[in-house]
Structures are given as structure tokens and as C-alpha cells.
Tab-separated table of C-alpha atoms in Angstrom:
chain	number	residue	atom	x	y	z
A	1	UNK	CA	-40.880	-82.669	10.496
A	2	UNK	CA	-38.832	-79.393	10.351
A	3	UNK	CA	-35.543	-79.168	10.437
A	4	UNK	CA	-32.524	-76.754	11.280
A	5	UNK	CA	-29.460	-76.653	9.680
A	6	UNK	CA	-26.657	-76.060	12.071
A	7	UNK	CA	-23.442	-74.089	10.569
A	8	UNK	CA	-20.741	-73.970	13.421
A	9	UNK	CA	-17.074	-75.399	14.236
A	10	UNK	CA	-17.726	-75.936	17.225
A	11	UNK	CA	-18.363	-79.581	16.438
A	12	UNK	CA	-19.016	-80.267	20.347
A	13	UNK	CA	-21.893	-77.356	20.473
A	14	UNK	CA	-22.942	-78.733	16.969
A	15	UNK	CA	-23.826	-82.243	18.665
A	16	UNK	CA	-25.197	-80.931	22.072
A	17	UNK	CA	-27.902	-78.758	19.798
A	18	UNK	CA	-28.537	-81.632	17.919
A	19	UNK	CA	-29.600	-83.615	20.334
A	20	UNK	CA	-31.849	-80.542	22.132
A	21	UNK	CA	-33.572	-80.097	18.891
A	22	UNK	CA	-34.680	-83.849	18.643
A	23	UNK	CA	-36.748	-83.507	21.822
A	24	UNK	CA	-39.100	-80.764	20.245
A	25	UNK	CA	-39.108	-83.078	17.287
A	26	UNK	CA	-36.898	-80.859	14.626
A	27	UNK	CA	-34.003	-82.662	13.488
A	28	UNK	CA	-30.923	-81.487	12.292
A	29	UNK	CA	-28.028	-81.340	9.858
A	30	UNK	CA	-24.430	-80.055	11.127
A	31	UNK	CA	-21.711	-78.494	9.031
A	32	UNK	CA	-18.122	-76.774	10.268
A	33	UNK	CA	-17.433	-74.607	7.454
A	34	UNK	CA	-19.718	-71.587	5.673
A	35	UNK	CA	-18.890	-73.131	2.201
A	36	UNK	CA	-20.244	-76.778	3.412
A	37	UNK	CA	-22.910	-75.030	4.712
A	38	UNK	CA	-24.110	-73.445	1.400
A	39	UNK	CA	-23.640	-76.345	-0.221
A	40	UNK	CA	-25.756	-78.108	1.968
A	41	UNK	CA	-29.002	-75.009	1.267
A	42	UNK	CA	-28.914	-76.120	-1.807
A	43	UNK	CA	-29.268	-79.759	-1.217
A	44	UNK	CA	-32.080	-79.843	1.732
A	45	UNK	CA	-34.830	-77.234	2.664
A	46	UNK	CA	-34.333	-76.466	5.970
A	47	UNK	CA	-37.270	-74.041	8.298
A	48	UNK	CA	-34.017	-72.441	10.175
A	49	UNK	CA	-30.332	-71.730	9.614
A	50	UNK	CA	-28.139	-71.783	13.044
A	51	UNK	CA	-25.156	-69.757	12.305
A	52	UNK	CA	-21.849	-68.705	14.486
A	53	UNK	CA	-20.327	-65.334	13.245
A	54	UNK	CA	-16.457	-66.766	14.132
A	55	UNK	CA	-15.765	-69.249	12.108
A	56	UNK	CA	-11.957	-70.036	10.315
A	57	UNK	CA	-12.183	-68.768	6.537
A	58	UNK	CA	-15.661	-67.846	5.424
A	59	UNK	CA	-17.495	-66.372	8.419
A	60	UNK	CA	-20.488	-65.983	9.657
A	61	UNK	CA	-21.242	-62.460	7.898
A	62	UNK	CA	-19.568	-63.703	4.645
A	63	UNK	CA	-21.873	-66.895	4.870
A	64	UNK	CA	-24.738	-64.922	5.363
A	65	UNK	CA	-24.531	-62.674	2.670
A	66	UNK	CA	-24.134	-65.792	0.247
A	67	UNK	CA	-27.527	-67.658	1.802
A	68	UNK	CA	-30.111	-66.257	-1.212
A	69	UNK	CA	-33.177	-68.530	0.961
A	70	UNK	CA	-35.649	-66.930	2.211
A	71	UNK	CA	-34.770	-68.515	5.992
A	72	UNK	CA	-34.713	-67.397	9.759
A	73	UNK	CA	-31.624	-67.550	10.405
A	74	UNK	CA	-30.256	-67.112	14.306
A	75	UNK	CA	-26.587	-66.023	14.577
A	76	UNK	CA	-24.267	-66.780	17.863
A	77	UNK	CA	-21.896	-63.512	18.403
A	78	UNK	CA	-19.058	-63.265	21.305
A	79	UNK	CA	-20.284	-62.009	24.297
A	80	UNK	CA	-20.371	-57.942	24.489
A	81	UNK	CA	-19.428	-58.294	20.654
A	82	UNK	CA	-22.452	-55.516	20.061
A	83	UNK	CA	-21.190	-54.199	16.547
A	84	UNK	CA	-21.522	-57.455	15.815
A	85	UNK	CA	-25.298	-57.915	17.351
A	86	UNK	CA	-25.720	-54.856	14.881
A	87	UNK	CA	-24.026	-56.024	11.386
A	88	UNK	CA	-25.869	-59.494	11.922
A	89	UNK	CA	-28.901	-57.841	11.922
A	90	UNK	CA	-28.564	-55.652	9.537
A	91	UNK	CA	-27.512	-57.988	7.180
A	92	UNK	CA	-30.541	-60.363	7.482
A	93	UNK	CA	-30.201	-62.173	10.832
A	94	UNK	CA	-33.404	-62.484	12.906
A	95	UNK	CA	-32.622	-62.661	16.373
A	96	UNK	CA	-29.171	-63.744	17.895
A	97	UNK	CA	-27.463	-64.908	21.424
A	98	UNK	CA	-24.740	-64.534	22.708
A	99	UNK	CA	-22.227	-67.421	23.701
A	100	UNK	CA	-21.758	-68.786	26.307
A	101	UNK	CA	-25.974	-69.579	26.206
A	102	UNK	CA	-28.514	-70.795	28.032
A	103	UNK	CA	-29.926	-73.809	25.878
A	104	UNK	CA	-33.529	-73.861	27.084
A	105	UNK	CA	-33.832	-70.351	25.896
A	106	UNK	CA	-31.991	-71.672	22.698
A	107	UNK	CA	-34.973	-74.291	22.047
A	108	UNK	CA	-37.742	-71.141	22.638
A	109	UNK	CA	-36.174	-69.215	19.889
A	110	UNK	CA	-35.451	-71.534	17.723
A	111	UNK	CA	-39.084	-73.191	17.983
A	112	UNK	CA	-40.267	-69.594	17.774
A	113	UNK	CA	-38.320	-68.422	14.726
A	114	UNK	CA	-39.671	-71.661	13.155
A	115	UNK	CA	-42.864	-71.316	14.323
A	116	UNK	CA	-43.080	-67.721	12.826
A	117	UNK	CA	-41.739	-69.067	9.413
A	118	UNK	CA	-44.117	-71.988	8.879
A	119	UNK	CA	-47.029	-69.285	9.619
A	120	UNK	CA	-45.892	-67.080	6.649
A	121	UNK	CA	-44.685	-70.689	4.419
A	122	UNK	CA	-47.914	-73.279	4.789
A	123	UNK	CA	-46.253	-76.938	4.846
A	124	UNK	CA	-48.458	-77.397	1.665
A	125	UNK	CA	-46.427	-75.120	-0.241
A	126	UNK	CA	-50.034	-72.483	-0.168
A	127	UNK	CA	-49.293	-69.618	1.055
A	128	UNK	CA	-52.178	-67.976	3.735
A	129	UNK	CA	-55.114	-65.643	2.678
A	130	UNK	CA	-55.009	-63.734	6.096
A	131	UNK	CA	-52.574	-63.019	8.472
A	132	UNK	CA	-53.446	-63.265	12.116
A	133	UNK	CA	-52.105	-61.396	14.834
A	134	UNK	CA	-53.121	-60.176	18.659
A	135	UNK	CA	-55.958	-57.287	17.249
A	136	UNK	CA	-54.790	-57.162	14.022
A	137	UNK	CA	-55.898	-59.355	10.647
A	138	UNK	CA	-54.582	-58.640	7.566
A	139	UNK	CA	-56.367	-59.950	4.208
A	140	UNK	CA	-53.988	-60.400	1.511
A	141	UNK	CA	-56.802	-60.825	-0.825
A	142	UNK	CA	-58.990	-58.217	-0.563
A	143	UNK	CA	-56.340	-55.726	0.741
A	144	UNK	CA	-57.675	-54.883	3.658
A	145	UNK	CA	-57.055	-54.592	7.477
A	146	UNK	CA	-59.238	-55.798	10.231
A	147	UNK	CA	-58.720	-54.342	14.140
A	148	UNK	CA	-61.427	-53.234	16.404
A	149	UNK	CA	-62.418	-50.014	15.045
A	150	UNK	CA	-63.857	-52.332	11.822
A	151	UNK	CA	-62.292	-53.246	8.245
A	152	UNK	CA	-61.073	-51.333	6.253
A	153	UNK	CA	-58.701	-51.149	3.487
A	154	UNK	CA	-55.565	-49.021	3.233
A	155	UNK	CA	-53.673	-47.346	0.284
A	156	UNK	CA	-51.402	-49.520	-1.681
A	157	UNK	CA	-48.049	-48.629	-0.117
A	158	UNK	CA	-49.828	-48.667	3.154
A	159	UNK	CA	-50.879	-52.344	2.922
A	160	UNK	CA	-47.390	-53.108	1.345
A	161	UNK	CA	-45.498	-51.617	3.821
A	162	UNK	CA	-47.701	-53.205	6.544
A	163	UNK	CA	-46.911	-56.101	4.652
A	164	UNK	CA	-43.751	-56.142	3.992
A	165	UNK	CA	-43.014	-55.690	7.557
A	166	UNK	CA	-45.612	-58.530	8.736
A	167	UNK	CA	-44.500	-61.045	6.863
A	168	UNK	CA	-40.452	-60.125	8.143
A	169	UNK	CA	-41.791	-60.241	11.585
A	170	UNK	CA	-39.360	-60.369	14.588
A	171	UNK	CA	-36.673	-59.336	12.106
A	172	UNK	CA	-35.617	-55.631	12.319
A	173	UNK	CA	-35.859	-54.082	8.742
A	174	UNK	CA	-33.247	-51.044	7.330
A	175	UNK	CA	-35.024	-48.129	6.468
A	176	UNK	CA	-33.449	-49.119	2.981
A	177	UNK	CA	-35.004	-51.899	2.627
A	178	UNK	CA	-38.431	-51.104	3.693
A	179	UNK	CA	-38.200	-48.327	0.940
A	180	UNK	CA	-36.507	-50.929	-1.835
A	181	UNK	CA	-39.355	-53.383	-1.088
A	182	UNK	CA	-42.236	-51.187	-1.052
A	183	UNK	CA	-41.278	-47.905	-4.047
A	184	UNK	CA	-39.780	-50.624	-5.901
A	185	UNK	CA	-36.851	-48.565	-6.892
A	186	UNK	CA	-33.084	-46.940	-5.302
A	187	UNK	CA	-32.773	-45.914	-1.867
A	188	UNK	CA	-31.544	-42.373	-1.531
A	189	UNK	CA	-31.931	-41.152	1.829
A	190	UNK	CA	-35.364	-39.600	2.013
A	191	UNK	CA	-36.758	-41.341	5.139
A	192	UNK	CA	-39.526	-38.627	5.083
A	193	UNK	CA	-42.070	-40.776	2.993
A	194	UNK	CA	-41.525	-43.976	5.184
A	195	UNK	CA	-42.040	-42.468	8.685
A	196	UNK	CA	-45.203	-40.414	7.167
A	197	UNK	CA	-46.597	-43.365	6.339
A	198	UNK	CA	-45.306	-45.745	9.651
A	199	UNK	CA	-47.243	-42.794	11.465
A	200	UNK	CA	-50.832	-42.829	9.162
A	201	UNK	CA	-50.502	-46.813	10.111
A	202	UNK	CA	-50.390	-46.485	13.545
A	203	UNK	CA	-53.301	-44.074	13.998
A	204	UNK	CA	-55.271	-46.902	11.966
A	205	UNK	CA	-53.748	-49.843	13.673
A	206	UNK	CA	-52.924	-48.593	17.302
A	207	UNK	CA	-54.700	-47.943	20.427
A	208	UNK	CA	-51.895	-46.115	21.612
A	209	UNK	CA	-50.497	-44.893	18.434
A	210	UNK	CA	-47.287	-42.692	21.212
A	211	UNK	CA	-46.546	-46.746	22.204
A	212	UNK	CA	-46.782	-48.928	18.764
A	213	UNK	CA	-47.846	-52.616	19.445
A	214	UNK	CA	-47.221	-53.804	16.034
A	215	UNK	CA	-45.227	-51.475	14.268
A	216	UNK	CA	-41.938	-50.640	16.747
A	217	UNK	CA	-39.222	-48.017	15.775
A	218	UNK	CA	-35.277	-49.373	16.267
A	219	UNK	CA	-34.071	-46.653	16.860
A	220	UNK	CA	-30.750	-45.574	15.215
A	221	UNK	CA	-31.372	-48.988	12.617
A	222	UNK	CA	-35.527	-49.311	11.186
A	223	UNK	CA	-38.246	-50.823	11.951
A	224	UNK	CA	-39.525	-54.648	13.162
A	225	UNK	CA	-42.862	-56.172	13.603
A	226	UNK	CA	-43.591	-57.034	16.874
A	227	UNK	CA	-42.669	-60.624	17.432
A	228	UNK	CA	-44.874	-60.724	20.794
A	229	UNK	CA	-48.209	-60.482	19.042
């Protein structure tokens, strides 16, 4: 059974979320402080962390920075607090919801994030050899892709960038994150290499490169592999 960790100082809300996810056959543990949540993450395995920004002591951002697991993270932010949303996404959160929120929407996002996580992290611990999206297949073993135009190999940097984005499907990735992952060196604010590779990828992957289906531009932040494909 999938399990989520809820880190929020609102005890009533935590209890309500726990009851709601159980209806989707998802277990939940509750922690009311960031330090308690970090301790719990060292003790158990989870498929998702639900994290509130506003908590006494160690807040959500400080907690997020200390989470070393490669887990999807859904953050709660205050109403109309766009700065917190951007900060959370830049820091590595996968999604956010603004309080107050609709419980059905929360459950839908939880299920979606867990599904994407388990897609790239098999329940038996064996990583997949092929990633399947709508109209795109990525063969990890042969480092090739298949589209409506056929099957072909990509140059190393193009394949590595595509794979990094795909494995983080739905997460906004900064140009620094992409550069340091693909080039394996310190980022010096040179975006030309990234932009050139993404341009070439779009020409190879997209039916309409001007309106990309897969790697989307997030203005002012970076790029995101479409969570809907």
C-alpha cells in the first residue's frame, strides 16, 4: 500500500487528510513539526510528502531544504501568496495547493503525484527500461526514442536532458538544475546551450514545435515536462 507523510501543525486538517486518503487505499503518517517529519523520513519509506509552509520553528521551506529523499512534495501555501509558490517550486516542490482547498482536488493531486513517482520507481525496486508517454517512448537501455516519425537515437546531451526532464515529470526545473545535471559542472548563467538543445529536441519530438507538448517553458523559472502526457 502506498504511504504519504503529512507535515502540518494543523492537527484537525491532518486527521481529515488521513481519513480522506485512506478511501483511496493510501496510508498516512502525521507529523506536526518539520523536525519530527525529517526524523520520520529516516525511519520509513513514503511515496509522497505533504508539507505546509507556515509552521512554528522550522517552517516548510527549511524542512524542504533538509529533505534528501527523491520524493514528490506537495506544499500548502497561504491564499494569494505567489512568492511562496515560486519559492517552493524553485526549492524542489512538485506541486502546491492554496489554503483553503477542496479535498477532492487534494486527493486527485496526491494520486497523480504518487502515480508519477511509482512510474519511475518500480514497487519491486527495479527501474523501468522504457518510459511511455502520449506519442513518445524513451528507451533507457538503447538511449533511443520513438515518436510518430519512427525510432532514432539522440546525441548524448539531448538524450540526457530529455530523460532528466521526463523523470521529473510535472516538476518545474530551473536552468541551473538542468545544467548541473546534464553537464555535471557548475552553472555560470549561460543559458544558450540549454535553449539550443531544447530547441533541437522540440523539432524532433513535437508535431508543432512552436506549441510544445512535452518540454514546456515556464517563464522566469525554467522548464517542465508536461504532467498531462
